Each structure stands twice: as C-alpha cells, then as structure tokens.
mmCIF file of C-alpha atoms and ligand atoms in Angstrom:
data_model
loop_
_atom_site.group_PDB
_atom_site.id
_atom_site.type_symbol
_atom_site.label_atom_id
_atom_site.label_comp_id
_atom_site.label_asym_id
_atom_site.label_seq_id
_atom_site.Cartn_x
_atom_site.Cartn_y
_atom_site.Cartn_z
ATOM 1 C CA UNK A 80 78.373 -29.835 87.520
ATOM 2 C CA UNK A 81 77.473 -28.026 90.706
ATOM 3 C CA UNK A 82 74.837 -25.369 90.286
ATOM 4 C CA UNK A 83 75.207 -22.456 92.630
ATOM 5 C CA UNK A 84 72.192 -21.722 94.710
ATOM 6 C CA UNK A 85 72.326 -19.642 97.852
ATOM 7 C CA UNK A 86 71.551 -22.937 99.648
ATOM 8 C CA UNK A 87 74.734 -24.349 98.187
ATOM 9 C CA UNK A 88 76.981 -21.365 98.766
ATOM 10 C CA UNK A 89 79.004 -23.233 101.354
ATOM 11 C CA UNK A 90 79.848 -25.766 98.653
ATOM 12 C CA UNK A 91 81.197 -23.261 96.159
ATOM 13 C CA UNK A 92 83.763 -24.871 93.883
ATOM 14 C CA UNK A 93 87.304 -23.954 94.897
ATOM 15 C CA UNK A 94 87.772 -21.592 91.946
ATOM 16 C CA UNK A 95 84.627 -19.631 92.788
ATOM 17 C CA UNK A 96 85.600 -17.334 95.601
ATOM 18 C CA UNK A 97 82.605 -15.480 96.895
ATOM 19 C CA UNK A 98 82.956 -12.354 98.943
ATOM 20 C CA UNK A 99 79.789 -11.019 100.369
ATOM 21 C CA UNK A 100 79.297 -8.245 102.847
ATOM 22 C CA UNK A 101 76.609 -9.105 105.339
ATOM 23 C CA UNK A 102 73.727 -6.737 104.968
ATOM 24 C CA UNK A 103 70.116 -6.564 105.977
ATOM 25 C CA UNK A 104 69.190 -5.825 102.391
ATOM 26 C CA UNK A 105 70.476 -7.109 99.078
ATOM 27 C CA UNK A 106 67.660 -5.619 97.055
ATOM 28 C CA UNK A 107 69.201 -2.175 96.734
ATOM 29 C CA UNK A 108 66.327 -0.576 98.599
ATOM 30 C CA UNK A 109 68.037 0.387 101.843
ATOM 31 C CA UNK A 110 70.674 2.821 100.603
ATOM 32 C CA UNK A 111 69.944 6.460 101.229
ATOM 33 C CA UNK A 112 72.888 7.620 99.142
ATOM 34 C CA UNK A 113 71.770 7.183 95.577
ATOM 35 C CA UNK A 114 69.812 8.888 92.865
ATOM 36 C CA UNK A 115 67.694 5.833 92.155
ATOM 37 C CA UNK A 116 68.049 5.495 88.382
ATOM 38 C CA UNK A 117 68.884 1.794 88.896
ATOM 39 C CA UNK A 118 66.794 1.310 92.030
ATOM 40 C CA UNK A 119 66.382 -2.373 92.882
ATOM 41 C CA UNK A 120 68.189 -3.588 89.741
ATOM 42 C CA UNK A 121 70.561 -6.545 89.847
ATOM 43 C CA UNK A 122 73.734 -6.093 87.801
ATOM 44 C CA UNK A 123 76.547 -8.457 86.906
ATOM 45 C CA UNK A 124 79.835 -6.805 85.918
ATOM 46 C CA UNK A 125 82.661 -8.841 84.423
ATOM 47 C CA UNK A 126 86.070 -7.260 84.941
ATOM 48 C CA UNK A 127 84.498 -5.556 87.952
ATOM 49 C CA UNK A 128 87.600 -5.824 90.129
ATOM 50 C CA UNK A 129 89.424 -2.919 88.533
ATOM 51 C CA UNK A 130 89.365 0.148 86.319
ATOM 52 C CA UNK A 131 86.218 0.909 84.334
ATOM 53 C CA UNK A 132 84.317 -2.132 85.651
ATOM 54 C CA UNK A 133 84.900 -1.173 89.262
ATOM 55 C CA UNK A 134 84.087 2.504 88.642
ATOM 56 C CA UNK A 135 80.863 1.434 86.945
ATOM 57 C CA UNK A 136 79.994 -0.849 89.859
ATOM 58 C CA UNK A 137 80.401 2.104 92.211
ATOM 59 C CA UNK A 138 78.123 4.272 90.071
ATOM 60 C CA UNK A 139 75.520 1.502 89.677
ATOM 61 C CA UNK A 140 75.406 1.129 93.464
ATOM 62 C CA UNK A 141 75.123 4.898 93.847
ATOM 63 C CA UNK A 142 72.065 4.673 91.583
ATOM 64 C CA UNK A 143 70.469 1.941 93.699
ATOM 65 C CA UNK A 144 71.637 -1.306 92.066
ATOM 66 C CA UNK A 145 73.053 -4.402 93.701
ATOM 67 C CA UNK A 146 76.154 -5.584 91.905
ATOM 68 C CA UNK A 147 77.900 -8.928 91.425
ATOM 69 C CA UNK A 148 81.527 -8.403 90.432
ATOM 70 C CA UNK A 149 82.950 -11.254 88.345
ATOM 71 C CA UNK A 150 86.678 -11.203 87.681
ATOM 72 C CA UNK A 151 89.646 -13.509 87.196
ATOM 73 C CA UNK A 152 91.620 -11.577 89.835
ATOM 74 C CA UNK A 153 90.239 -12.803 93.158
ATOM 75 C CA UNK A 154 92.477 -10.619 95.325
ATOM 76 C CA UNK A 155 91.465 -7.372 93.625
ATOM 77 C CA UNK A 156 87.872 -8.576 93.329
ATOM 78 C CA UNK A 157 87.577 -9.311 97.048
ATOM 79 C CA UNK A 158 89.104 -5.942 97.894
ATOM 80 C CA UNK A 159 86.751 -4.171 95.482
ATOM 81 C CA UNK A 160 83.696 -5.871 97.000
ATOM 82 C CA UNK A 161 84.854 -4.876 100.492
ATOM 83 C CA UNK A 162 85.447 -1.301 99.374
ATOM 84 C CA UNK A 163 82.092 -0.979 97.587
ATOM 85 C CA UNK A 164 80.151 -2.222 100.598
ATOM 86 C CA UNK A 165 77.005 -4.167 101.263
ATOM 87 C CA UNK A 166 75.508 -3.902 97.780
ATOM 88 C CA UNK A 167 78.516 -5.539 96.138
ATOM 89 C CA UNK A 168 79.785 -9.074 96.136
ATOM 90 C CA UNK A 169 82.537 -10.808 94.254
ATOM 91 C CA UNK A 170 82.750 -14.110 92.437
ATOM 92 C CA UNK A 171 85.878 -15.351 90.738
ATOM 93 C CA UNK A 172 85.265 -15.972 87.056
ATOM 94 C CA UNK A 173 87.427 -16.381 83.983
ATOM 95 C CA UNK A 174 85.326 -15.167 81.055
ATOM 96 C CA UNK A 175 87.261 -17.361 78.642
ATOM 97 C CA UNK A 176 85.663 -20.381 80.382
ATOM 98 C CA UNK A 177 82.032 -20.516 79.313
ATOM 99 C CA UNK A 178 81.031 -22.772 82.205
ATOM 100 C CA UNK A 179 82.269 -20.175 84.698
ATOM 101 C CA UNK A 180 80.317 -17.419 82.961
ATOM 102 C CA UNK A 181 77.234 -19.619 83.017
ATOM 103 C CA UNK A 182 77.795 -20.265 86.739
ATOM 104 C CA UNK A 183 77.958 -16.594 87.722
ATOM 105 C CA UNK A 184 74.786 -15.834 85.788
ATOM 106 C CA UNK A 185 73.068 -18.747 87.556
ATOM 107 C CA UNK A 186 74.455 -17.527 90.860
ATOM 108 C CA UNK A 187 72.900 -14.077 90.356
ATOM 109 C CA UNK A 188 69.578 -15.683 89.420
ATOM 110 C CA UNK A 189 69.605 -18.059 92.380
ATOM 111 C CA UNK A 190 70.461 -15.355 94.872
ATOM 112 C CA UNK A 191 68.317 -12.494 93.590
ATOM 113 C CA UNK A 192 65.771 -14.164 91.335
ATOM 114 C CA UNK A 193 66.562 -11.842 88.422
ATOM 115 C CA UNK A 194 69.334 -10.306 86.338
ATOM 116 C CA UNK A 195 68.567 -6.840 84.974
ATOM 117 C CA UNK A 196 71.974 -5.718 83.730
ATOM 118 C CA UNK A 197 75.043 -7.458 82.372
ATOM 119 C CA UNK A 198 78.067 -5.219 81.867
ATOM 120 C CA UNK A 199 80.935 -6.938 79.997
ATOM 121 C CA UNK A 200 83.993 -4.980 81.105
ATOM 122 C CA UNK A 201 86.599 -7.764 81.356
ATOM 123 C CA UNK A 202 89.360 -7.094 78.885
ATOM 124 C CA UNK A 203 93.061 -7.373 78.193
ATOM 125 C CA UNK A 204 95.318 -5.322 75.954
ATOM 126 C CA UNK A 205 97.755 -8.033 74.905
ATOM 127 C CA UNK A 206 101.435 -7.248 74.329
ATOM 128 C CA UNK A 207 102.033 -3.480 74.160
ATOM 129 C CA UNK A 208 104.422 -3.380 71.223
ATOM 130 C CA UNK A 209 102.577 -3.066 67.922
ATOM 131 C CA UNK A 210 104.456 -5.373 65.589
ATOM 132 C CA UNK A 211 103.843 -5.169 61.902
ATOM 133 C CA UNK A 212 101.215 -7.550 60.620
ATOM 134 C CA UNK A 213 103.855 -9.727 58.977
ATOM 135 C CA UNK A 214 105.314 -10.638 62.387
ATOM 136 C CA UNK A 215 102.035 -10.899 64.305
ATOM 137 C CA UNK A 216 101.979 -13.711 66.856
ATOM 138 C CA UNK A 217 98.656 -15.442 66.250
ATOM 139 C CA UNK A 218 98.863 -16.984 69.724
ATOM 140 C CA UNK A 219 98.692 -13.457 71.206
ATOM 141 C CA UNK A 220 95.821 -12.681 68.866
ATOM 142 C CA UNK A 221 93.913 -15.757 70.122
ATOM 143 C CA UNK A 222 94.467 -14.751 73.770
ATOM 144 C CA UNK A 223 93.132 -11.237 73.235
ATOM 145 C CA UNK A 224 90.156 -12.453 71.212
ATOM 146 C CA UNK A 225 89.385 -15.124 73.846
ATOM 147 C CA UNK A 226 88.882 -12.499 76.559
ATOM 148 C CA UNK A 227 87.667 -9.437 74.685
ATOM 149 C CA UNK A 228 85.416 -11.097 72.106
ATOM 150 C CA UNK A 229 84.637 -14.674 73.128
ATOM 151 C CA UNK A 230 84.302 -13.652 76.794
ATOM 152 C CA UNK A 231 81.900 -10.873 75.851
ATOM 153 C CA UNK A 232 79.886 -13.247 73.677
ATOM 154 C CA UNK A 233 79.710 -15.842 76.465
ATOM 155 C CA UNK A 234 78.364 -13.162 78.803
ATOM 156 C CA UNK A 235 75.727 -12.104 76.296
ATOM 157 C CA UNK A 236 74.727 -15.713 75.606
ATOM 158 C CA UNK A 237 74.119 -16.585 79.250
ATOM 159 C CA UNK A 238 72.548 -13.256 80.179
ATOM 160 C CA UNK A 239 70.139 -13.667 77.254
ATOM 161 C CA UNK A 240 69.316 -17.175 78.508
ATOM 162 C CA UNK A 241 67.920 -15.762 81.773
ATOM 163 C CA UNK A 242 66.747 -12.330 80.588
ATOM 164 C CA UNK A 243 64.686 -13.806 77.747
ATOM 165 C CA UNK A 244 62.102 -15.423 80.042
ATOM 166 C CA UNK A 245 62.013 -12.165 82.086
ATOM 167 C CA UNK A 246 61.181 -10.252 78.902
ATOM 168 C CA UNK A 247 63.601 -7.440 79.783
ATOM 169 C CA UNK A 248 67.243 -6.625 80.408
ATOM 170 C CA UNK A 249 70.106 -4.364 79.431
ATOM 171 C CA UNK A 250 73.397 -5.763 78.164
ATOM 172 C CA UNK A 251 76.441 -3.496 77.888
ATOM 173 C CA UNK A 252 79.799 -4.162 76.284
ATOM 174 C CA UNK A 253 83.013 -2.162 76.137
ATOM 175 C CA UNK A 254 84.486 -1.432 72.732
ATOM 176 C CA UNK A 255 87.063 1.367 72.299
ATOM 177 C CA UNK A 256 88.248 4.199 70.103
ATOM 178 C CA UNK A 257 90.758 1.529 68.961
ATOM 179 C CA UNK A 258 87.723 -0.126 67.384
ATOM 180 C CA UNK A 259 86.753 3.015 65.478
ATOM 181 C CA UNK A 260 90.050 4.049 63.862
ATOM 182 C CA UNK A 261 92.977 1.895 62.788
ATOM 183 C CA UNK A 262 96.424 2.530 64.212
ATOM 184 C CA UNK A 263 95.452 3.416 67.789
ATOM 185 C CA UNK A 264 96.324 0.045 69.301
ATOM 186 C CA UNK A 265 98.117 -3.222 68.565
ATOM 187 C CA UNK A 266 96.344 -5.257 65.866
ATOM 188 C CA UNK A 267 94.876 -7.952 68.169
ATOM 189 C CA UNK A 268 93.417 -5.368 70.545
ATOM 190 C CA UNK A 269 92.151 -3.129 67.750
ATOM 191 C CA UNK A 270 90.573 -6.032 65.865
ATOM 192 C CA UNK A 271 88.918 -7.295 69.048
ATOM 193 C CA UNK A 272 87.419 -3.866 69.659
ATOM 194 C CA UNK A 273 86.229 -3.411 66.057
ATOM 195 C CA UNK A 274 84.313 -6.654 66.616
ATOM 196 C CA UNK A 275 82.315 -5.469 69.623
ATOM 197 C CA UNK A 276 79.913 -3.045 67.869
ATOM 198 C CA UNK A 277 79.333 -5.820 65.309
ATOM 199 C CA UNK A 278 78.388 -8.272 68.052
ATOM 200 C CA UNK A 279 76.114 -5.651 69.595
ATOM 201 C CA UNK A 280 74.239 -5.045 66.334
ATOM 202 C CA UNK A 281 73.973 -8.711 65.473
ATOM 203 C CA UNK A 282 72.659 -9.683 68.893
ATOM 204 C CA UNK A 283 70.450 -6.611 69.376
ATOM 205 C CA UNK A 284 68.655 -7.511 66.148
ATOM 206 C CA UNK A 285 67.549 -10.784 67.733
ATOM 207 C CA UNK A 286 67.055 -9.760 71.348
ATOM 208 C CA UNK A 287 64.852 -6.733 70.686
ATOM 209 C CA UNK A 288 61.983 -9.179 70.137
ATOM 210 C CA UNK A 289 62.508 -10.329 73.751
ATOM 211 C CA UNK A 290 62.638 -6.838 75.267
ATOM 212 C CA UNK A 291 66.407 -7.011 75.855
ATOM 213 C CA UNK A 292 68.540 -4.011 74.869
ATOM 214 C CA UNK A 293 72.191 -4.466 73.839
ATOM 215 C CA UNK A 294 74.620 -1.541 73.544
ATOM 216 C CA UNK A 295 78.302 -0.758 73.808
ATOM 217 C CA UNK A 296 80.500 2.117 74.927
ATOM 218 C CA UNK A 297 83.668 3.197 73.121
ATOM 219 C CA UNK A 298 85.850 5.097 75.585
ATOM 220 C CA UNK A 299 88.870 7.287 74.925
ATOM 221 C CA UNK A 300 92.174 6.491 76.699
ATOM 222 C CA UNK A 301 91.845 6.482 80.506
ATOM 223 C CA UNK A 302 94.615 5.829 83.022
ATOM 224 C CA UNK A 303 93.335 2.501 84.367
ATOM 225 C CA UNK A 304 95.792 -0.252 85.365
ATOM 226 C CA UNK A 305 95.444 -1.786 81.865
ATOM 227 C CA UNK A 306 96.480 1.431 80.127
ATOM 228 C CA UNK A 307 99.097 2.552 82.665
ATOM 229 C CA UNK A 308 100.793 -0.839 82.284
ATOM 230 C CA UNK A 309 100.826 -0.481 78.486
ATOM 231 C CA UNK A 310 102.185 3.059 78.543
ATOM 232 C CA UNK A 311 104.757 2.192 81.221
ATOM 233 C CA UNK A 312 106.208 -0.388 78.859
ATOM 234 C CA UNK A 313 106.354 2.180 76.069
ATOM 235 C CA UNK A 314 107.879 4.859 78.329
ATOM 236 C CA UNK A 315 110.265 2.716 80.340
ATOM 237 C CA UNK A 316 111.769 4.658 83.196
ATOM 238 C CA UNK A 317 108.939 7.180 83.405
ATOM 239 C CA UNK A 318 107.203 6.968 86.796
ATOM 240 C CA UNK A 319 103.464 6.324 87.177
ATOM 241 C CA UNK A 320 102.707 10.023 87.684
ATOM 242 C CA UNK A 321 104.540 10.959 84.480
ATOM 243 C CA UNK A 322 102.720 8.214 82.581
ATOM 244 C CA UNK A 323 99.365 9.469 83.894
ATOM 245 C CA UNK A 324 100.342 12.991 82.787
ATOM 246 C CA UNK A 325 101.091 11.723 79.281
ATOM 247 C CA UNK A 326 97.759 9.886 79.161
ATOM 248 C CA UNK A 327 95.786 12.883 80.341
ATOM 249 C CA UNK A 328 97.334 15.028 77.600
ATOM 250 C CA UNK A 329 96.172 12.841 74.723
ATOM 251 C CA UNK A 330 92.658 14.148 74.159
ATOM 252 C CA UNK A 331 91.219 16.855 71.916
ATOM 253 C CA UNK A 332 88.521 18.370 74.100
ATOM 254 C CA UNK A 333 89.816 21.486 75.803
ATOM 255 C CA UNK A 334 89.296 21.742 79.542
ATOM 256 C CA UNK A 335 88.432 18.095 80.231
ATOM 257 C CA UNK A 336 90.076 14.681 80.517
ATOM 258 C CA UNK A 337 88.388 11.364 79.944
ATOM 259 C CA UNK A 338 87.929 9.680 83.321
ATOM 260 C CA UNK A 339 86.515 6.397 84.604
ATOM 261 C CA UNK A 340 83.440 8.229 85.870
ATOM 262 C CA UNK A 341 82.585 9.371 82.316
ATOM 263 C CA UNK A 342 82.312 5.749 81.195
ATOM 264 C CA UNK A 343 80.477 4.769 84.382
ATOM 265 C CA UNK A 344 77.872 7.490 83.800
ATOM 266 C CA UNK A 345 77.447 6.428 80.168
ATOM 267 C CA UNK A 346 76.876 2.886 81.448
ATOM 268 C CA UNK A 347 74.269 4.105 83.957
ATOM 269 C CA UNK A 348 72.436 5.877 81.133
ATOM 270 C CA UNK A 349 72.421 2.816 78.860
ATOM 271 C CA UNK A 350 71.500 0.460 81.700
ATOM 272 C CA UNK A 351 68.681 2.639 83.001
ATOM 273 C CA UNK A 352 65.170 3.337 81.755
ATOM 274 C CA UNK A 353 66.474 6.698 80.479
ATOM 275 C CA UNK A 354 67.691 4.624 77.503
ATOM 276 C CA UNK A 355 64.553 2.467 77.293
ATOM 277 C CA UNK A 356 64.396 2.808 73.495
ATOM 278 C CA UNK A 357 68.142 2.665 72.796
ATOM 279 C CA UNK A 358 69.495 -0.623 71.460
ATOM 280 C CA UNK A 359 72.241 -1.640 69.033
ATOM 281 C CA UNK A 360 74.041 1.636 69.790
ATOM 282 C CA UNK A 361 77.747 2.408 70.195
ATOM 283 C CA UNK A 362 78.052 5.320 72.632
ATOM 284 C CA UNK A 363 81.402 6.978 71.905
ATOM 285 C CA UNK A 364 82.920 8.720 74.942
ATOM 286 C CA UNK A 365 85.974 10.326 73.364
ATOM 287 C CA UNK A 366 85.615 14.113 73.536
ATOM 288 C CA UNK A 367 85.309 14.295 69.763
ATOM 289 C CA UNK A 368 88.609 12.517 69.102
ATOM 290 C CA UNK A 369 87.339 10.106 66.431
ATOM 291 C CA UNK A 370 84.889 12.580 64.953
ATOM 292 C CA UNK A 371 87.388 14.362 62.743
ATOM 293 C CA UNK A 372 90.695 14.020 60.954
ATOM 294 C CA UNK A 373 92.781 16.778 59.404
ATOM 295 C CA UNK A 374 94.183 16.831 55.855
ATOM 296 C CA UNK A 375 97.964 16.937 55.690
ATOM 297 C CA UNK A 376 97.889 20.350 53.971
ATOM 298 C CA UNK A 377 101.354 21.812 53.260
ATOM 299 C CA UNK A 378 102.025 25.105 55.059
ATOM 300 C CA UNK A 379 102.125 28.248 52.900
ATOM 301 C CA UNK A 380 105.794 28.873 53.806
ATOM 302 C CA UNK A 381 106.689 25.293 52.827
ATOM 303 C CA UNK A 382 105.262 26.092 49.391
ATOM 304 C CA UNK A 383 107.185 29.346 49.108
ATOM 305 C CA UNK A 384 103.922 31.308 49.035
ATOM 306 C CA UNK A 385 104.837 33.708 51.861
HETATM 307 N N1 LIG B 31 91.159 2.216 80.036
HETATM 308 C C1 LIG B 31 90.967 2.601 78.786
HETATM 309 O O1 LIG B 31 91.539 3.594 78.305
HETATM 310 C C2 LIG B 31 90.020 1.849 77.911
HETATM 311 C C3 LIG B 31 89.618 2.464 76.717
HETATM 312 C C4 LIG B 31 88.744 1.773 75.881
HETATM 313 C C5 LIG B 31 88.295 0.521 76.248
HETATM 314 N N2 LIG B 31 88.713 -0.046 77.402
HETATM 315 C C6 LIG B 31 88.194 -1.362 77.739
HETATM 316 O O2 LIG B 31 87.570 -1.295 78.999
HETATM 317 C C7 LIG B 31 87.552 -2.586 79.572
HETATM 318 C C8 LIG B 31 88.058 -2.488 81.009
HETATM 319 O O3 LIG B 31 89.444 -2.163 80.976
HETATM 320 P P1 LIG B 31 90.141 -1.271 82.092
HETATM 321 O O4 LIG B 31 90.805 -0.160 81.402
HETATM 322 O O5 LIG B 31 89.190 -1.003 83.192
HETATM 323 O O6 LIG B 31 91.299 -2.267 82.562
HETATM 324 P P2 LIG B 31 91.588 -2.973 83.958
HETATM 325 O O7 LIG B 31 92.782 -3.826 83.712
HETATM 326 O O8 LIG B 31 91.639 -1.977 85.042
HETATM 327 O O9 LIG B 31 90.309 -3.905 84.172
HETATM 328 C C9 LIG B 31 90.109 -5.049 83.417
HETATM 329 C C10 LIG B 31 89.613 -6.146 84.339
HETATM 330 O O10 LIG B 31 89.341 -7.309 83.545
HETATM 331 C C11 LIG B 31 89.777 -8.439 84.293
HETATM 332 N N3 LIG B 31 90.025 -9.572 83.419
HETATM 333 C C12 LIG B 31 91.042 -9.744 82.532
HETATM 334 N N4 LIG B 31 90.944 -10.951 81.965
HETATM 335 C C13 LIG B 31 89.845 -11.557 82.491
HETATM 336 C C14 LIG B 31 89.225 -12.818 82.302
HETATM 337 N N5 LIG B 31 89.737 -13.736 81.464
HETATM 338 N N6 LIG B 31 88.101 -13.100 82.995
HETATM 339 C C15 LIG B 31 87.595 -12.191 83.858
HETATM 340 N N7 LIG B 31 88.144 -10.999 84.097
HETATM 341 C C16 LIG B 31 89.261 -10.683 83.417
HETATM 342 C C17 LIG B 31 91.037 -7.958 84.982
HETATM 343 O O11 LIG B 31 91.388 -8.791 86.078
HETATM 344 C C18 LIG B 31 90.641 -6.549 85.402
HETATM 345 O O12 LIG B 31 90.057 -6.540 86.677
HETATM 346 C C19 LIG B 31 88.417 -3.471 78.677
HETATM 347 O O13 LIG B 31 87.571 -4.197 77.818
HETATM 348 C C20 LIG B 31 89.227 -2.462 77.888
HETATM 349 O O14 LIG B 31 89.620 -2.970 76.641
HETATM 350 C C21 LIG B 31 89.561 0.588 78.254
#
C-alpha cells in the first residue's frame, strides 16, 4: 500500500484528495492573528469539513495550530480548507476504513514530523425517526456504530501509534448529551454516544503512561447540518430558519444558546496545556441541561388543595 510522504504527494491515491493552500509557513508560527494557546501544534480533525469539526479547526488555527481536515465529503472539505486559509489542508478520509485513517495519520507525520492533537469529530445521526426497540433496524445500528464508535476508535488507535513514541499528545472525541440521558436521540445514535466516554476512560487508563491525554466533549443540541437535517425531517414543511429557531429554544440556560464556538473553545482547552493534567474526562457543554430532572409533582389545584 502506498505510504503518503510529502515526496509522494503527487502520487496520492485517487480517493485521497489533498487540498493545500500554498504558504511560506506550515508550522503555525507566521500567523499574527491568534492567541497562541496551540502555537506550533499539529492537529488532525476528522469530520473537519462541516459543523463542530470545522468550527474547531477555525479556533485551533486562531490559537496557532496547523490543521489537517479529514472528511468523507471532499467537496465540503476542499471548500473548508480554502476558507480556513494557509494553516489548513484537506484530505479525503472515510473513518470507517481503518487503512484510510492510518494513511491520514501517516500523512500528518510525514509532512510535519509530529501529531500533537487528534480531534475525532466525524459523526452521523442515522435515521431521524426513533422507532421502538422492537422494530430497530440493526443495519442502521451498524452504520451509526461504524462511524461514531469504530471510526473514533480507529482514530485513537493510529494517533496513539505515532504519539506514543513522541511521549505526548491530546486526543479528543465527541460524545453528546444523547450519551448522558436516554430518550434524547434514536437508539443507535444514543448508544453510540454512551459508548464514547467509555472508550475515553478505557484508553486514557493505558495512554497516561505514555504522556497522552484522552478526553471527550458532550455538547448540547447545536444547529449544524447534521442536526438541521434531522429536525427538518421531524418538522417537514418548516423552513431552515424556523428549524434553527426551534433548536435554539431547546436549552435551559437563560440568556445563552449553545453554539459551535462553545464546543470549539472546550476543544481548545482540552487540547492545550491549560488542560495538561486532565485526562479521561467528559466535558459536558450543555448549559446545565443534563444536570437536573424534575419530579412529576401534581399541582395543588389538581389535588383539590386550593
Ligand atoms: N450538532 C450537535 O448538536 C451535536 C451535539 C452533540 C454531538 N454532536 C456530534 O458532533 C460531531 C460532529 O457533528 P456535527 O453536528 O458537526 O455534524 P456535521 O454533519 O456538520 O459534521 C459531521 C462531519 O462528519 C463527516 N463524516 C460523516 N461520516 C464520515 C465518515 N465515515 N468519515 C469521515 N467523515 C465523516 C461529515 O461529512 C461531516 O463533515 C458528531 O460526532 C455528532 O454526533 C453534535
């Protein structure tokens, strides 16, 4: 199998579309527009073409990192790399194919000589309708698990392979509030997201001895393409703006909505030296939504007490 070295870039396999903006510097040191919390770091972001992955790429770059976006959607990925500028490049990668995940990790190593951060943001929701468990299509379940769980695990495996010898690294995964409470998403999605903090703990327990931190983020509902698509199927006929309105009204925290930037900033924290002693953690970004539940107390008037 062809290994990707910068020398061999012109021979990239057909499926591996590489978009690179020509720049005098790929080491993250030339940008004047960043705060420097990830200065000089090399990050690989799966699912980086869209939504939370793309927003995180933007924030990583702002903080001084150079970012490789890896995504199955080559059109969106190329556009994202163009939009993000000289410290971003795109490689097509399907995270369900381990060899492709291995290739992008090797690509980052060959080009930059190191990989400091892996952010596993590739994910799918699966079919939007939440059928009862008795009519669950196990084929759908397998598809969701293949991307959300197996894809995440493949990323961790190959990042650990190269970070281990470096003796450092930060691996991030995306779980969800659907992995904290039952009933918030379809079973396959929910089950896949319950699995992520388990993977993080299991792997962190091993990788701490190699200086590699592993953490995940559990975001609230945010109007990314994945979520807008799901809600649009639930609210057929409602326009995108109406769907976004519905989504932004779902939270508990008064005066704020959960936005892509909130997850991106959480990722910067976990990826940076600010979190140098944080590993095996699930950082919940939900405005308190999963922190409480109310008892179904009957009202006084229902009880005839007023
Ligand atoms: N948006 C939310 O409200 C929310 C909340 C909690 C968790 N999440 C999780 O955040 C992650 C990112 O989702 P998003 O909301 O940004 O959605 P999104 O659809 O905007 O982005 C997901 C990206 O993953 C890519 N992808 C899908 N399958 C892939 C594969 N096999 N290989 C490589 N890339 C693949 C897509 O092309 C897309 O670019 C997902 O894991 C999702 O479950 C999202």
